[in-house]
């Protein structure tokens, strides 16, 4: 099938459905931290990234510094750079620099995975279709979640606070079962994070995540360097 | 500080992280060490963000722990993301009726 806008939109539907429920959880989280519906939706529409947004609203709620915000986004989202490099090798000739600059906005784990799986070179139109549908799902879910915070019973609202963390668990555990390196990295990161949370409490949560993630990834890279074919698997969240 | 400034800085950094390599890079990273670090970063970030924060994600530590255990077990059984995430929440909700 030709890689046109319609094909992109079709391929985006399953991504959008997955994003709906996850971003619903983000919306609830953002509202519970005191952000307005408009602010929560604005964050989702302008970022399109789950882990980065969760850390970001945490920094906003804690009144963190802008440097902390930039560094946190850099570390959490650095994987997109790798995906962007990988995807840049698969673009057809119509991908001019303006198209590259526009499509770059929508590089998420799922969009990268679906685009990479296409046979042959990918076109700008296909990417726009894929990103448009996925982004609508992500933003709409955030709107519903942030609005629901005021409508849902408190017990239900409270229980939804665990949704995003549940998703993070679901992303890490299956590869950790199959791959010693991922297991080691996850164990080091959790140990480090627990240490910062209970012992080095003076360090803010954003910096603790950066420090722990870098230490754990470097330990993993030294002890369990990856083979060529593993690098593009990535996580499972946007 | 205005929330709008945070949002702009956040969106700007996230965009540049994607845009700069996508627009400029045409070659593959050769360093195995650097590729390994990039491969492991998402797992490291998610693990550090989840623990111990997940235990305080609901109003009650006990319901959070129960939701967490359900998530870990279902994830270990390779259930889809949505199933794991919503089941953790449902377990925490049900536990909240008891504790």
Short mmCIF file of C-alpha atoms in Angstrom, two decimals:
data_model
loop_
_atom_site.label_atom_id
_atom_site.label_comp_id
_atom_site.label_asym_id
_atom_site.label_seq_id
_atom_site.Cartn_x
_atom_site.Cartn_y
_atom_site.Cartn_z
CA UNK A 1 0.00 0.00 0.00
CA UNK A 2 1.17 3.49 -0.82
CA UNK A 3 2.54 5.46 2.11
CA UNK A 4 0.14 8.41 1.81
CA UNK A 5 -1.68 10.53 4.40
CA UNK A 6 -4.65 8.11 4.65
CA UNK A 7 -2.40 5.12 5.30
CA UNK A 8 -0.64 7.14 7.99
CA UNK A 9 -3.94 7.99 9.67
CA UNK A 10 -5.03 4.33 9.60
CA UNK A 11 -1.78 3.20 11.17
CA UNK A 12 -2.20 5.91 13.80
CA UNK A 13 -5.55 4.63 15.11
CA UNK A 14 -4.19 1.85 17.37
CA UNK A 15 -1.55 4.25 18.69
CA UNK A 16 -4.21 6.87 19.44
CA UNK A 17 -6.38 4.35 21.32
CA UNK A 18 -3.41 3.32 23.47
CA UNK A 19 -2.53 6.96 24.12
CA UNK A 20 -6.11 7.85 25.15
CA UNK A 21 -6.09 5.86 28.38
CA UNK A 22 -2.50 6.70 29.29
CA UNK A 23 -2.93 10.43 28.71
CA UNK A 24 -6.16 10.22 30.69
CA UNK A 25 -3.94 9.23 33.63
CA UNK A 26 -1.60 12.12 32.86
CA UNK A 27 -4.53 14.54 32.82
CA UNK A 28 -5.65 13.38 36.25
CA UNK A 29 -2.10 13.64 37.59
CA UNK A 30 -1.64 17.17 36.22
CA UNK A 31 -4.99 18.30 37.67
CA UNK A 32 -4.13 16.76 41.05
CA UNK A 33 -0.89 18.80 41.08
CA UNK A 34 -2.91 21.98 40.65
CA UNK A 35 -2.61 22.59 36.89
CA UNK A 36 -5.65 23.83 34.97
CA UNK A 37 -7.26 21.79 32.18
CA UNK A 38 -5.87 24.25 29.61
CA UNK A 39 -2.33 23.94 31.01
CA UNK A 40 -2.48 20.13 31.02
CA UNK A 41 -3.80 20.03 27.45
CA UNK A 42 -1.20 22.60 26.40
CA UNK A 43 1.59 20.43 27.80
CA UNK A 44 0.35 17.32 25.98
CA UNK A 45 -0.22 19.16 22.71
CA UNK A 46 3.22 20.75 22.76
CA UNK A 47 5.28 17.83 24.11
CA UNK A 48 3.81 14.47 23.05
CA UNK A 49 5.91 12.48 25.54
CA UNK A 50 4.68 10.65 28.64
CA UNK A 51 7.67 10.24 30.98
CA UNK A 52 8.98 13.72 30.20
CA UNK A 53 5.58 15.25 30.92
CA UNK A 54 5.17 13.42 34.24
CA UNK A 55 8.60 14.62 35.38
CA UNK A 56 7.84 18.08 33.97
CA UNK A 57 4.60 18.62 35.90
CA UNK A 58 6.41 17.37 39.00
CA UNK A 59 9.00 20.12 38.55
CA UNK A 60 6.30 22.74 37.92
CA UNK A 61 4.39 21.67 41.05
CA UNK A 62 7.59 21.75 43.14
CA UNK A 63 8.58 25.16 41.74
CA UNK A 64 11.85 23.78 40.36
CA UNK A 65 14.33 25.76 38.26
CA UNK A 66 14.22 26.04 34.46
CA UNK A 67 17.70 24.47 34.25
CA UNK A 68 16.35 21.45 36.09
CA UNK A 69 13.46 21.33 33.60
CA UNK A 70 15.77 21.44 30.56
CA UNK A 71 18.21 18.83 31.94
CA UNK A 72 15.39 16.51 32.98
CA UNK A 73 13.77 16.65 29.54
CA UNK A 74 17.16 16.13 27.93
CA UNK A 75 17.94 12.96 29.90
CA UNK A 76 14.44 11.49 29.78
CA UNK A 77 13.95 12.21 26.08
CA UNK A 78 17.47 11.61 24.77
CA UNK A 79 16.26 8.33 23.31
CA UNK A 80 14.28 10.35 20.75
CA UNK A 81 17.60 11.61 19.40
CA UNK A 82 18.65 8.04 18.69
CA UNK A 83 15.29 7.26 17.09
CA UNK A 84 15.52 10.45 15.03
CA UNK A 85 18.96 9.44 13.77
CA UNK A 86 17.72 5.96 12.95
CA UNK A 87 14.58 7.22 11.19
CA UNK A 88 16.54 9.84 9.24
CA UNK A 89 18.10 7.00 7.22
CA UNK A 90 14.68 5.84 6.01
CA UNK A 91 13.34 9.09 4.54
CA UNK A 92 12.53 9.41 0.83
CA UNK A 93 13.82 12.26 -1.34
CA UNK A 94 10.77 14.48 -0.81
CA UNK A 95 11.83 14.91 2.84
CA UNK A 96 13.22 18.44 2.63
CA UNK A 97 14.56 20.24 5.71
CA UNK A 98 11.19 21.94 6.51
CA UNK A 99 9.47 18.54 6.40
CA UNK A 100 12.14 17.11 8.67
CA UNK A 101 11.68 19.99 11.12
CA UNK A 102 7.91 19.46 11.20
CA UNK A 103 7.91 15.66 11.44
CA UNK A 104 10.57 15.71 14.20
CA UNK A 105 7.89 17.03 16.58
CA UNK A 106 6.05 13.71 16.43
CA UNK A 107 8.84 11.20 17.02
CA UNK A 108 7.60 9.03 19.90
CA UNK A 109 8.39 5.41 20.74
CA UNK A 110 5.24 4.09 19.03
CA UNK A 111 5.37 6.38 16.00
CA UNK A 112 9.03 5.53 15.54
CA UNK A 113 8.28 1.81 15.82
CA UNK A 114 5.41 1.90 13.30
CA UNK A 115 7.29 4.11 10.81
CA UNK A 116 10.44 1.96 11.07
CA UNK A 117 8.42 -1.18 10.35
CA UNK A 118 7.25 0.15 6.93
CA UNK A 119 8.84 -1.40 3.88
CA UNK A 120 10.94 1.02 1.89
CA UNK A 121 11.36 4.78 2.29
CA UNK A 122 8.80 6.80 4.21
CA UNK A 123 7.12 9.96 2.93
CA UNK A 124 6.26 13.23 4.76
CA UNK A 125 2.51 12.71 4.06
CA UNK A 126 2.53 9.31 5.72
CA UNK A 127 4.26 10.73 8.80
CA UNK A 128 1.81 13.64 9.03
CA UNK A 129 -1.16 11.23 9.00
CA UNK A 130 0.43 8.99 11.60
CA UNK A 131 1.38 11.87 13.90
CA UNK A 132 -1.92 13.78 13.53
CA UNK A 133 -4.11 10.87 14.65
CA UNK A 134 -1.75 9.87 17.48
CA UNK A 135 -1.47 13.46 18.75
CA UNK A 136 -5.27 13.84 18.77
CA UNK A 137 -5.54 10.70 20.95
CA UNK A 138 -2.85 11.97 23.32
CA UNK A 139 -4.33 15.46 23.68
CA UNK A 140 -7.97 14.34 23.89
CA UNK A 141 -7.12 11.81 26.62
CA UNK A 142 -5.37 14.54 28.60
CA UNK A 143 -8.38 16.83 28.26
CA UNK A 144 -10.76 14.10 29.45
CA UNK A 145 -8.48 13.12 32.36
CA UNK A 146 -7.88 16.68 33.54
CA UNK A 147 -11.62 17.48 33.29
CA UNK A 148 -12.66 14.22 34.93
CA UNK A 149 -10.66 15.21 38.01
CA UNK A 150 -13.53 17.54 38.88
CA UNK A 151 -16.31 15.10 37.99
CA UNK A 152 -15.16 11.62 39.05
CA UNK A 153 -15.72 10.35 42.60
CA UNK A 154 -12.67 11.02 44.76
CA UNK A 155 -11.91 7.31 45.33
CA UNK A 156 -11.79 6.63 41.58
CA UNK A 157 -9.74 9.76 40.94
CA UNK A 158 -7.30 8.72 43.62
CA UNK A 159 -6.91 5.20 42.20
CA UNK A 160 -6.19 6.61 38.73
CA UNK A 161 -3.02 8.15 40.14
CA UNK A 162 -1.29 4.80 39.73
CA UNK A 163 -2.16 4.34 36.01
CA UNK A 164 0.97 5.90 34.53
CA UNK A 165 3.28 4.12 36.93
CA UNK A 166 1.52 0.87 36.06
CA UNK A 167 2.32 1.54 32.43
CA UNK A 168 5.96 2.25 33.22
CA UNK A 169 6.14 -1.10 35.07
CA UNK A 170 4.62 -2.80 32.01
CA UNK A 171 7.27 -1.23 29.75
CA UNK A 172 10.28 -2.23 31.86
CA UNK A 173 9.47 -5.71 33.19
CA UNK A 174 9.02 -7.78 29.98
CA UNK A 175 12.41 -6.75 28.50
CA UNK A 176 14.00 -7.10 31.96
CA UNK A 177 12.83 -10.73 32.00
CA UNK A 178 14.46 -11.44 28.67
CA UNK A 179 17.60 -9.28 28.88
CA UNK A 180 20.08 -9.31 31.79
CA UNK A 181 21.33 -5.85 30.89
CA UNK A 182 17.87 -4.27 31.18
CA UNK A 183 17.33 -6.07 34.50
CA UNK A 184 20.65 -4.79 35.86
CA UNK A 185 19.94 -1.25 34.67
CA UNK A 186 16.45 -1.28 36.24
CA UNK A 187 17.82 -2.64 39.54
CA UNK A 188 20.57 -0.01 39.76
CA UNK A 189 18.12 2.78 38.86
CA UNK A 190 15.57 1.68 41.47
CA UNK A 191 18.23 1.28 44.18
CA UNK A 192 19.65 4.70 43.43
CA UNK A 193 16.22 6.33 43.31
CA UNK A 194 15.21 4.81 46.65
CA UNK A 195 18.46 6.07 48.17
CA UNK A 196 17.78 9.63 46.98
CA UNK A 197 14.14 9.51 48.08
CA UNK A 198 14.82 8.43 51.65
CA UNK A 199 18.43 9.44 52.38
CA UNK A 200 19.62 12.31 50.13
CA UNK A 201 16.35 14.18 50.45
CA UNK A 202 17.96 17.55 49.71
CA UNK A 203 18.31 16.61 46.02
CA UNK A 204 15.17 17.45 44.02
CA UNK A 205 13.30 14.65 42.25
CA UNK A 206 14.20 15.89 38.75
CA UNK A 207 17.94 15.82 39.45
CA UNK A 208 17.65 12.49 41.29
CA UNK A 209 16.10 10.96 38.15
CA UNK A 210 18.84 12.39 35.93
CA UNK A 211 21.66 11.18 38.20
CA UNK A 212 20.16 7.70 38.69
CA UNK A 213 19.32 7.22 35.01
CA UNK A 214 22.80 8.17 33.83
CA UNK A 215 24.55 6.02 36.46
CA UNK A 216 22.33 3.00 35.71
CA UNK A 217 22.64 3.32 31.91
CA UNK A 218 26.44 3.70 32.09
CA UNK A 219 26.72 0.68 34.40
CA UNK A 220 24.56 -1.29 31.93
CA UNK A 221 26.60 -0.13 28.93
CA UNK A 222 29.87 -1.20 30.61
CA UNK A 223 28.67 -4.58 31.93
CA UNK A 224 26.23 -5.50 29.15
CA UNK A 225 27.05 -3.60 25.93
CA UNK A 226 24.25 -4.08 23.39
CA UNK A 227 24.53 -5.74 19.99
CA UNK A 228 23.62 -3.83 16.84
CA UNK A 229 20.10 -5.16 16.40
CA UNK A 230 18.92 -4.35 19.95
CA UNK A 231 19.33 -0.62 19.80
CA UNK A 232 16.13 0.26 17.99
CA UNK A 233 13.64 -1.59 20.18
CA UNK A 234 13.15 1.30 22.60
CA UNK A 235 10.48 1.58 25.25
CA UNK A 236 6.73 1.43 24.80
CA UNK A 237 5.49 4.83 25.87
CA UNK A 238 5.27 8.01 23.82
CA UNK B 1 7.28 31.60 38.15
CA UNK B 2 4.55 31.51 35.53
CA UNK B 3 3.42 28.01 34.51
CA UNK B 4 3.41 29.21 30.90
CA UNK B 5 7.19 29.77 31.01
CA UNK B 6 7.74 26.25 32.34
CA UNK B 7 5.54 24.83 29.58
CA UNK B 8 7.37 26.78 26.86
CA UNK B 9 10.80 25.70 28.16
CA UNK B 10 9.63 22.11 28.48
CA UNK B 11 8.14 22.01 24.96
CA UNK B 12 11.17 23.79 23.49
CA UNK B 13 13.69 21.36 24.98
CA UNK B 14 11.65 18.30 24.01
CA UNK B 15 11.32 19.59 20.44
CA UNK B 16 15.01 20.43 20.00
CA UNK B 17 16.04 16.98 21.28
CA UNK B 18 14.03 15.50 18.40
CA UNK B 19 14.54 18.13 15.73
CA UNK B 20 18.31 18.71 15.80
CA UNK B 21 19.37 15.11 15.16
CA UNK B 22 16.47 14.45 12.76
CA UNK B 23 17.38 17.44 10.63
CA UNK B 24 21.18 17.31 10.82
CA UNK B 25 22.21 13.70 11.34
CA UNK B 26 22.61 11.45 8.33
CA UNK B 27 25.10 8.94 9.70
CA UNK B 28 24.87 6.17 12.26
CA UNK B 29 26.49 6.41 15.70
CA UNK B 30 29.40 3.98 15.69
CA UNK B 31 30.48 3.93 19.35
CA UNK B 32 29.10 0.77 20.92
CA UNK B 33 29.34 2.28 24.40
CA UNK B 34 27.33 5.36 23.44
CA UNK B 35 24.72 3.28 21.62
CA UNK B 36 24.43 1.04 24.70
CA UNK B 37 23.90 4.02 27.01
CA UNK B 38 21.17 5.36 24.70
CA UNK B 39 19.55 1.93 24.56
CA UNK B 40 19.42 1.63 28.35
CA UNK B 41 18.39 5.22 29.17
CA UNK B 42 14.60 4.73 28.78
CA UNK B 43 14.57 1.71 31.12
CA UNK B 44 16.76 3.54 33.65
CA UNK B 45 14.56 6.65 33.56
CA UNK B 46 11.29 4.75 33.91
CA UNK B 47 12.63 2.58 36.75
CA UNK B 48 13.95 5.58 38.68
CA UNK B 49 10.70 7.50 38.14
CA UNK B 50 8.49 4.61 39.22
CA UNK B 51 10.21 3.54 42.43
CA UNK B 52 9.55 4.53 45.12
CA UNK B 53 7.07 7.13 43.74
CA UNK B 54 4.49 4.45 42.83
CA UNK B 55 4.02 3.68 46.54
CA UNK B 56 2.76 7.23 47.09
CA UNK B 57 0.66 7.48 43.91
CA UNK B 58 -2.63 7.07 45.77
CA UNK B 59 -3.73 8.54 49.10
CA UNK B 60 -2.94 5.33 50.95
CA UNK B 61 0.40 3.47 50.86
CA UNK B 62 -1.31 0.09 51.30
CA UNK B 63 -3.56 0.51 48.24
CA UNK B 64 -0.56 1.77 46.22
CA UNK B 65 1.50 -1.27 47.17
CA UNK B 66 -1.35 -3.60 46.21
CA UNK B 67 -1.76 -1.83 42.85
CA UNK B 68 2.01 -2.04 42.33
CA UNK B 69 2.11 -5.78 43.04
CA UNK B 70 -0.74 -6.37 40.57
CA UNK B 71 1.13 -4.32 37.93
CA UNK B 72 4.38 -6.22 38.47
CA UNK B 73 2.70 -9.64 38.29
CA UNK B 74 0.68 -8.81 35.14
CA UNK B 75 3.72 -7.21 33.47
CA UNK B 76 5.74 -10.31 34.30
CA UNK B 77 3.03 -12.34 32.53
CA UNK B 78 3.56 -10.11 29.45
CA UNK B 79 0.09 -8.54 29.53
CA UNK B 80 -0.49 -5.48 27.28
CA UNK B 81 0.35 -2.00 28.67
CA UNK B 82 -3.25 -0.91 28.98
CA UNK B 83 -4.28 -4.09 30.81
CA UNK B 84 -1.42 -3.70 33.31
CA UNK B 85 -2.03 0.01 33.88
CA UNK B 86 -5.81 -0.20 34.33
CA UNK B 87 -5.64 -3.39 36.45
CA UNK B 88 -3.20 -1.69 38.84
CA UNK B 89 -5.67 1.16 39.19
CA UNK B 90 -8.65 -1.18 39.64
CA UNK B 91 -6.75 -3.13 42.31
CA UNK B 92 -5.92 0.09 44.17
CA UNK B 93 -9.56 1.18 43.93
CA UNK B 94 -10.87 -2.13 45.29
CA UNK B 95 -8.22 -2.18 48.02
CA UNK B 96 -9.36 1.32 48.99
CA UNK B 97 -12.78 -0.08 49.86
CA UNK B 98 -11.16 -2.40 52.42
CA UNK B 99 -8.26 -0.41 53.91
#
